[in-house]
XYZ file of C-alpha atoms in Angstrom:
438
model
C 9.707 -33.944 30.848
C 12.923 -35.817 31.656
C 15.674 -33.829 33.275
C 18.121 -32.337 30.785
C 21.811 -33.233 31.037
C 23.966 -30.544 32.628
C 25.844 -30.132 29.343
C 22.611 -29.137 27.610
C 21.920 -26.526 30.291
C 25.390 -25.055 29.761
C 24.834 -24.829 26.009
C 21.436 -23.189 26.556
C 23.006 -20.560 28.835
C 25.722 -19.806 26.284
C 23.097 -19.392 23.535
C 21.096 -16.984 25.693
C 24.287 -14.984 26.220
C 24.738 -14.739 22.420
C 21.019 -14.353 21.781
C 21.115 -11.231 19.577
C 23.500 -12.832 17.098
C 21.471 -16.046 16.986
C 18.082 -14.365 16.595
C 19.296 -12.261 13.668
C 20.422 -15.347 11.752
C 17.197 -17.235 12.418
C 14.944 -14.301 11.482
C 16.824 -13.840 8.214
C 16.407 -17.512 7.363
C 12.678 -17.497 8.104
C 12.089 -14.215 6.224
C 13.841 -15.403 3.082
C 12.397 -18.907 3.010
C 8.689 -18.177 3.562
C 7.387 -16.291 0.506
C 3.880 -16.103 1.946
C 5.051 -13.587 4.538
C 5.987 -10.862 2.020
C 2.850 -11.659 0.010
C 0.539 -10.857 2.927
C 2.701 -8.024 4.166
C 3.790 -9.194 7.563
C 6.182 -6.493 8.649
C 9.723 -7.753 9.100
C 9.930 -6.172 12.523
C 6.714 -7.944 13.480
C 8.101 -11.273 12.260
C 11.371 -10.628 14.072
C 9.458 -9.973 17.285
C 7.514 -13.208 16.952
C 10.630 -15.260 16.159
C 12.474 -13.559 19.007
C 9.730 -14.417 21.496
C 9.514 -18.029 20.374
C 13.259 -18.714 20.326
C 13.839 -16.965 23.650
C 11.037 -19.010 25.211
C 12.633 -22.210 23.919
C 16.081 -21.316 25.259
C 14.726 -20.217 28.640
C 12.682 -23.432 28.923
C 15.780 -25.420 27.950
C 17.976 -23.518 30.394
C 15.422 -23.867 33.217
C 14.685 -27.482 32.270
C 10.894 -27.050 32.029
C 8.015 -27.024 29.530
C 6.480 -23.730 28.304
C 4.524 -21.824 30.936
C 0.884 -20.778 30.570
C 1.996 -17.205 29.832
C 4.392 -18.366 27.109
C 1.694 -20.504 25.521
C -0.688 -17.538 25.680
C 1.835 -15.377 23.793
C 2.037 -18.013 21.075
C -1.767 -18.164 20.924
C -1.989 -14.394 20.517
C 0.442 -14.590 17.602
C -1.829 -17.168 15.992
C -4.807 -14.840 16.292
C -2.824 -11.975 14.778
C -1.598 -14.043 11.833
C -5.153 -15.118 11.019
C -6.330 -11.500 11.032
C -3.440 -10.539 8.774
C -4.378 -13.249 6.292
C -1.267 -15.432 6.668
C -1.809 -18.951 5.319
C -1.531 -21.826 7.784
C 1.131 -23.423 5.576
C 3.271 -20.292 5.948
C 3.006 -20.424 9.738
C 4.010 -24.084 9.814
C 6.846 -23.470 7.364
C 8.159 -20.591 9.445
C 8.178 -22.765 12.568
C 9.977 -25.551 10.728
C 12.618 -23.134 9.447
C 13.079 -21.615 12.890
C 13.325 -25.111 14.353
C 15.980 -26.203 11.843
C 17.970 -23.013 12.375
C 17.832 -23.370 16.152
C 18.783 -27.045 16.054
C 21.677 -26.315 13.675
C 22.935 -23.586 15.996
C 22.528 -25.895 19.000
C 24.509 -28.661 17.255
C 27.319 -26.278 16.326
C 27.463 -24.950 19.872
C 27.517 -28.506 21.279
C 30.405 -29.452 18.982
C 32.358 -26.386 20.090
C 31.717 -27.154 23.774
C 32.449 -30.900 23.297
C 29.020 -32.045 24.482
C 28.538 -35.855 24.433
C 26.381 -37.226 21.602
C 23.755 -38.523 24.028
C 23.322 -35.120 25.636
C 23.193 -33.448 22.206
C 20.363 -35.728 21.104
C 18.472 -35.154 24.327
C 18.759 -31.400 23.846
C 17.536 -31.634 20.265
C 14.505 -33.627 21.344
C 13.695 -31.112 24.050
C 13.962 -28.171 21.611
C 11.585 -29.890 19.198
C 9.143 -30.751 21.998
C 9.039 -27.145 23.275
C 8.551 -25.716 19.777
C 5.784 -28.246 19.103
C 3.900 -27.045 22.177
C 4.265 -23.387 21.200
C 3.283 -24.127 17.602
C 0.280 -26.153 18.764
C -0.983 -23.270 20.909
C -0.548 -20.879 17.981
C -2.281 -23.105 15.433
C -5.250 -23.848 17.708
C -5.991 -20.154 18.136
C -5.310 -19.574 14.438
C -7.873 -22.249 13.498
C -10.457 -20.792 15.883
C -9.986 -17.328 14.421
C -10.193 -18.681 10.875
C -13.590 -20.193 11.696
C -14.815 -16.816 12.907
C -13.429 -15.141 9.795
C -15.192 -17.689 7.564
C -18.520 -16.870 9.203
C -17.755 -13.109 9.036
C -18.133 -12.770 12.786
C -14.765 -11.025 13.103
C -13.166 -8.137 11.242
C -9.855 -8.769 9.433
C -7.305 -6.225 8.230
C -8.014 -6.739 4.473
C -11.769 -6.691 5.146
C -11.405 -3.478 7.140
C -9.659 -1.685 4.274
C -12.308 -2.783 1.780
C -15.099 -1.603 4.083
C -13.387 1.723 4.711
C -12.976 2.414 1.001
C -16.505 1.318 0.111
C -18.022 3.338 2.957
C -19.638 0.255 4.476
C -20.503 0.742 8.168
C -18.090 -0.809 10.665
C -19.026 -1.899 14.160
C -16.890 0.228 16.547
C -16.398 -2.804 18.815
C -15.056 -4.880 15.905
C -12.732 -2.056 14.898
C -11.449 -1.606 18.458
C -10.857 -5.347 18.765
C -8.853 -5.486 15.531
C -6.780 -2.436 16.491
C -6.028 -3.997 19.864
C -5.122 -7.399 18.401
C -2.807 -5.913 15.780
C -1.161 -3.735 18.429
C -1.857 -0.414 16.697
C -1.454 2.851 18.609
C -4.521 4.624 17.189
C -7.802 5.913 18.605
C -10.664 8.200 17.541
C -8.463 11.274 17.984
C -5.505 9.983 15.973
C -4.797 11.865 12.746
C -4.741 9.221 9.981
C -3.944 9.604 6.271
C -5.035 7.338 3.429
C -2.584 6.333 0.712
C -2.888 4.355 -2.516
C -0.265 2.657 -4.675
C -0.293 0.707 -7.910
C 1.987 -0.352 -10.753
C 2.994 2.488 -13.055
C 1.145 2.776 -16.342
C -2.581 2.715 -17.008
C -4.600 0.974 -19.721
C -6.302 3.026 -22.377
C -9.842 4.071 -21.421
C -11.317 1.770 -24.074
C -8.978 -1.178 -23.401
C -10.478 -4.643 -23.248
C -10.830 -6.276 -19.837
C -7.903 -8.611 -20.458
C -5.684 -5.591 -21.142
C -6.509 -4.185 -17.706
C -5.110 -7.202 -15.873
C -2.379 -6.444 -13.347
C 0.048 -9.076 -12.084
C -1.132 -9.886 -8.525
C 2.451 -10.670 -7.511
C 3.460 -7.136 -8.481
C 0.643 -5.722 -6.353
C 1.660 -7.975 -3.447
C 5.270 -6.811 -3.755
C 4.226 -3.163 -3.786
C 2.091 -3.691 -0.703
C 4.822 -5.529 1.146
C 7.521 -2.941 0.483
C 5.187 -0.011 1.102
C 4.249 -1.326 4.539
C 7.868 -2.030 5.453
C 9.063 1.379 4.203
C 6.276 3.381 5.849
C 6.735 1.535 9.137
C 10.420 2.462 9.045
C 9.967 6.143 8.173
C 6.868 6.904 10.262
C 7.441 4.660 13.276
C 3.911 3.205 12.908
C 2.918 0.046 11.061
C 0.143 1.013 8.643
C -3.007 -0.937 7.991
C -3.132 -2.162 4.406
C -5.238 -4.034 1.906
C -5.981 -4.396 -1.797
C -9.149 -2.962 -3.334
C -10.401 -2.548 -6.887
C -10.629 0.691 -8.835
C -13.759 1.453 -10.833
C -12.102 -0.098 -13.885
C -11.297 -3.275 -11.940
C -7.562 -2.657 -11.485
C -6.199 -3.669 -8.047
C -4.913 -0.865 -5.839
C -2.914 -1.106 -2.615
C -4.581 1.047 0.047
C -2.981 1.999 3.359
C -3.980 3.961 6.451
C -1.079 5.622 8.293
C -1.104 7.593 11.559
C 0.597 10.888 10.659
C 0.615 14.196 12.512
C 2.712 16.266 10.101
C 1.979 17.880 6.713
C 0.737 15.406 4.115
C 3.360 16.760 1.690
C 6.064 15.471 4.043
C 4.421 12.047 4.123
C 4.255 12.067 0.318
C 7.962 12.923 0.152
C 8.835 10.022 2.442
C 6.730 7.639 0.414
C 8.308 8.879 -2.820
C 11.765 8.264 -1.365
C 10.814 4.620 -0.962
C 9.711 4.152 -4.573
C 13.210 4.246 -6.023
C 14.677 1.212 -7.757
C 16.858 0.275 -4.803
C 13.769 -0.502 -2.696
C 10.975 -1.221 -5.198
C 11.691 -3.637 -8.033
C 8.243 -2.864 -9.447
C 7.790 0.601 -10.947
C 5.000 2.032 -8.809
C 2.995 5.237 -8.449
C 1.646 6.519 -5.133
C -0.966 9.003 -3.993
C -1.889 10.645 -0.683
C -5.300 11.833 0.519
C -6.208 14.458 3.100
C -6.016 13.525 6.816
C -8.950 12.320 8.912
C -9.487 11.732 12.619
C -9.572 8.050 13.562
C -9.609 4.892 11.453
C -13.381 4.868 11.081
C -13.218 8.102 9.049
C -10.085 7.437 7.002
C -12.034 5.757 4.195
C -12.682 9.182 2.664
C -8.956 9.897 2.593
C -8.326 6.498 0.986
C -10.875 7.238 -1.738
C -9.176 10.577 -2.389
C -5.843 8.795 -2.715
C -7.326 6.264 -5.159
C -8.679 9.124 -7.292
C -5.320 10.918 -7.255
C -3.544 7.667 -8.125
C -5.724 7.291 -11.232
C -4.700 10.803 -12.301
C -1.018 10.037 -11.794
C -1.215 6.836 -13.803
C -3.117 8.530 -16.634
C -0.376 11.146 -16.755
C 2.295 8.480 -17.040
C 3.818 9.022 -13.601
C 6.577 6.582 -12.653
C 7.904 6.214 -9.092
C 6.179 9.453 -8.136
C 3.618 10.384 -5.481
C 0.592 12.546 -6.242
C -1.186 14.706 -3.655
C -4.979 14.733 -3.878
C -4.976 18.439 -3.048
C -2.905 19.112 -6.196
C -5.195 17.251 -8.628
C -8.720 18.064 -7.432
C -9.969 19.102 -10.882
C -8.399 16.097 -12.575
C -10.008 13.726 -10.076
C -13.345 15.387 -10.740
C -12.814 14.940 -14.484
C -12.090 11.222 -14.152
C -15.078 10.687 -11.882
C -17.459 12.297 -14.362
C -15.978 11.947 -17.871
C -19.364 12.552 -19.517
C -19.474 15.994 -17.953
C -16.020 16.673 -19.374
C -17.066 15.460 -22.823
C -20.060 17.790 -22.693
C -17.744 20.706 -21.968
C -15.445 19.627 -24.799
C -18.394 19.393 -27.169
C -19.513 22.877 -26.274
C -16.231 24.754 -26.025
C -13.506 22.777 -27.820
C -15.414 21.375 -30.771
C -15.689 24.788 -32.448
C -11.884 25.164 -32.426
C -10.975 21.484 -32.920
C -10.120 22.025 -36.588
C -7.546 24.689 -35.607
C -4.823 22.837 -33.699
C -2.869 26.021 -33.047
C -5.887 27.515 -31.254
C -6.353 24.436 -29.066
C -2.637 24.493 -28.180
C -2.747 28.228 -27.477
C -5.683 27.728 -25.120
C -3.927 24.858 -23.344
C -0.703 26.803 -22.797
C -2.592 29.968 -21.784
C -4.393 28.023 -19.047
C -1.130 26.362 -17.966
C 0.555 29.764 -17.547
C -2.188 31.168 -15.323
C -3.575 33.277 -18.190
C -0.326 35.134 -18.797
C -0.188 36.411 -22.397
C 3.581 37.175 -22.325
C 4.440 33.742 -20.876
C 2.113 31.971 -23.303
C 3.756 33.788 -26.213
C 7.223 32.902 -24.904
C 6.389 29.210 -24.630
C 4.780 29.117 -28.060
C 7.616 31.183 -29.543
C 5.264 33.761 -31.059
C 4.825 37.502 -30.677
C 2.520 38.535 -27.804
C 0.249 40.254 -30.351
C -0.056 36.951 -32.242
C -0.958 35.210 -29.011
C -3.549 37.853 -28.178
C -5.090 37.504 -31.655
C -5.276 33.721 -31.249
C -6.968 34.033 -27.863
C -9.426 36.493 -29.332
C -10.223 33.964 -32.061
C -10.667 31.220 -29.435
C -13.246 33.394 -27.683
C -15.053 34.202 -30.928
C -15.372 30.552 -32.024
C -15.949 28.880 -28.656
C -17.880 31.527 -26.802
C -15.405 31.343 -23.895
C -14.714 34.575 -22.057
C -11.340 33.939 -20.438
C -11.829 36.989 -18.208
C -14.682 35.225 -16.423
C -13.833 32.725 -13.667
C -16.655 30.349 -14.600
C -15.548 30.153 -18.221
C -11.938 29.601 -17.176
C -13.056 26.700 -14.940
C -14.991 25.148 -17.824
C -12.029 25.518 -20.159
C -9.645 23.962 -17.615
C -11.848 20.884 -17.162
C -12.277 20.461 -20.916
C -8.556 20.772 -21.653
C -7.399 18.722 -18.642
C -9.769 16.000 -19.779
C -7.874 15.704 -23.055
C -4.628 15.317 -21.125
C -6.182 12.469 -19.109
C -7.351 10.628 -22.194
C -10.957 11.804 -21.898
C -12.420 12.779 -25.237
C -15.620 12.487 -27.176
C -14.101 9.666 -29.195
C -12.931 7.625 -26.174
C -16.224 8.015 -24.321
C -18.758 7.141 -26.963
C -19.403 10.508 -28.624
C -18.263 11.605 -32.051
C -18.956 15.258 -31.461
C -15.332 16.399 -31.728
C -15.015 14.586 -35.040
C -18.061 16.322 -36.531
C -18.208 19.671 -38.218
C -19.005 22.417 -35.694
C -22.599 23.450 -35.618
C -23.360 26.960 -36.932
C -23.240 29.568 -34.181
C -26.398 31.600 -33.682
């Protein structure tokens, strides 16, 4: 490499002195101009770190009048490996380098004009900047291509693949998991307390909706994933693992695994704070599972979160977060709707023709079996409420003083609230006349 003019060295030193201001402008330009980064959920802090390393390496090389060192090229190569594992497209990597290059050259030109650098020296400096960036980009893309080949042959574990395997319960090679954790720079081991979360667009299709009515805009899901990762990284101090999986009905769900040592209710509150309109353009619903130890075991927590998310969406939640621990029965109902329909057939069908009895039973269960509170909510006399409950027991056979019968009644009634009914699940029993009681 030809020796740089002294004027170029002076400009490089002045840019290093104002590095923080320069790096902020360049990161902003790259972040806004490369849509593929938000789509695959590269954390902004992660991108800023990569841009910072690359630009600082260029300025130091320019200031010291040398090509990139082996260590600097190795850093670029490691970034290439990480981007491949995160699922970033090669075009996005190239575009980000080109944007960083243009921003750096523009800043260099402006600085040269201010410091009255001769045109010849300015051009020499520009050429050197481009040459250094080309070497760093080449090292990154070579490693990226090598990793992509391994991904294509499924000889390496990627972040999206990991999340799908965790949720499905597919075995994961501990060595592959450790390698991915190390490459992504995650501070997690077998003893780390990890919580699974799930997010999706608000609103759920009807249980009998056609497949085309279940479609969810993939860009909405990508936006939810991107903002969820950025928000959780900011409020927890740890970048979560994330991916997109499919619910039983085929709807895409964003799934995340977050190291978290505190109460899950606190994590839910922090996630809910990020779902407001100022941060999330897409109306989303979130859910939180119970904690596990280590990433290898967090799949169970993720599945809990997916189940709780389905409950929240069926209930019409909007920008809310549901705790699995709060909706255990509802999750059970959605996982086995036929069981719920059987309970409805047996215990609700006999009172289906009497809407006031069904409503009385629902409110009585919602008030923890309090006759006075049920009467207050229904605006009836407590004696009227007691007579209605007696009639419910006579027709349905439910004894609301027995725990087992109360549990059956809760599942049957909650099922109706979740859209589970004999009609929606292929049975006409609730529409038929009740069978004679013997």
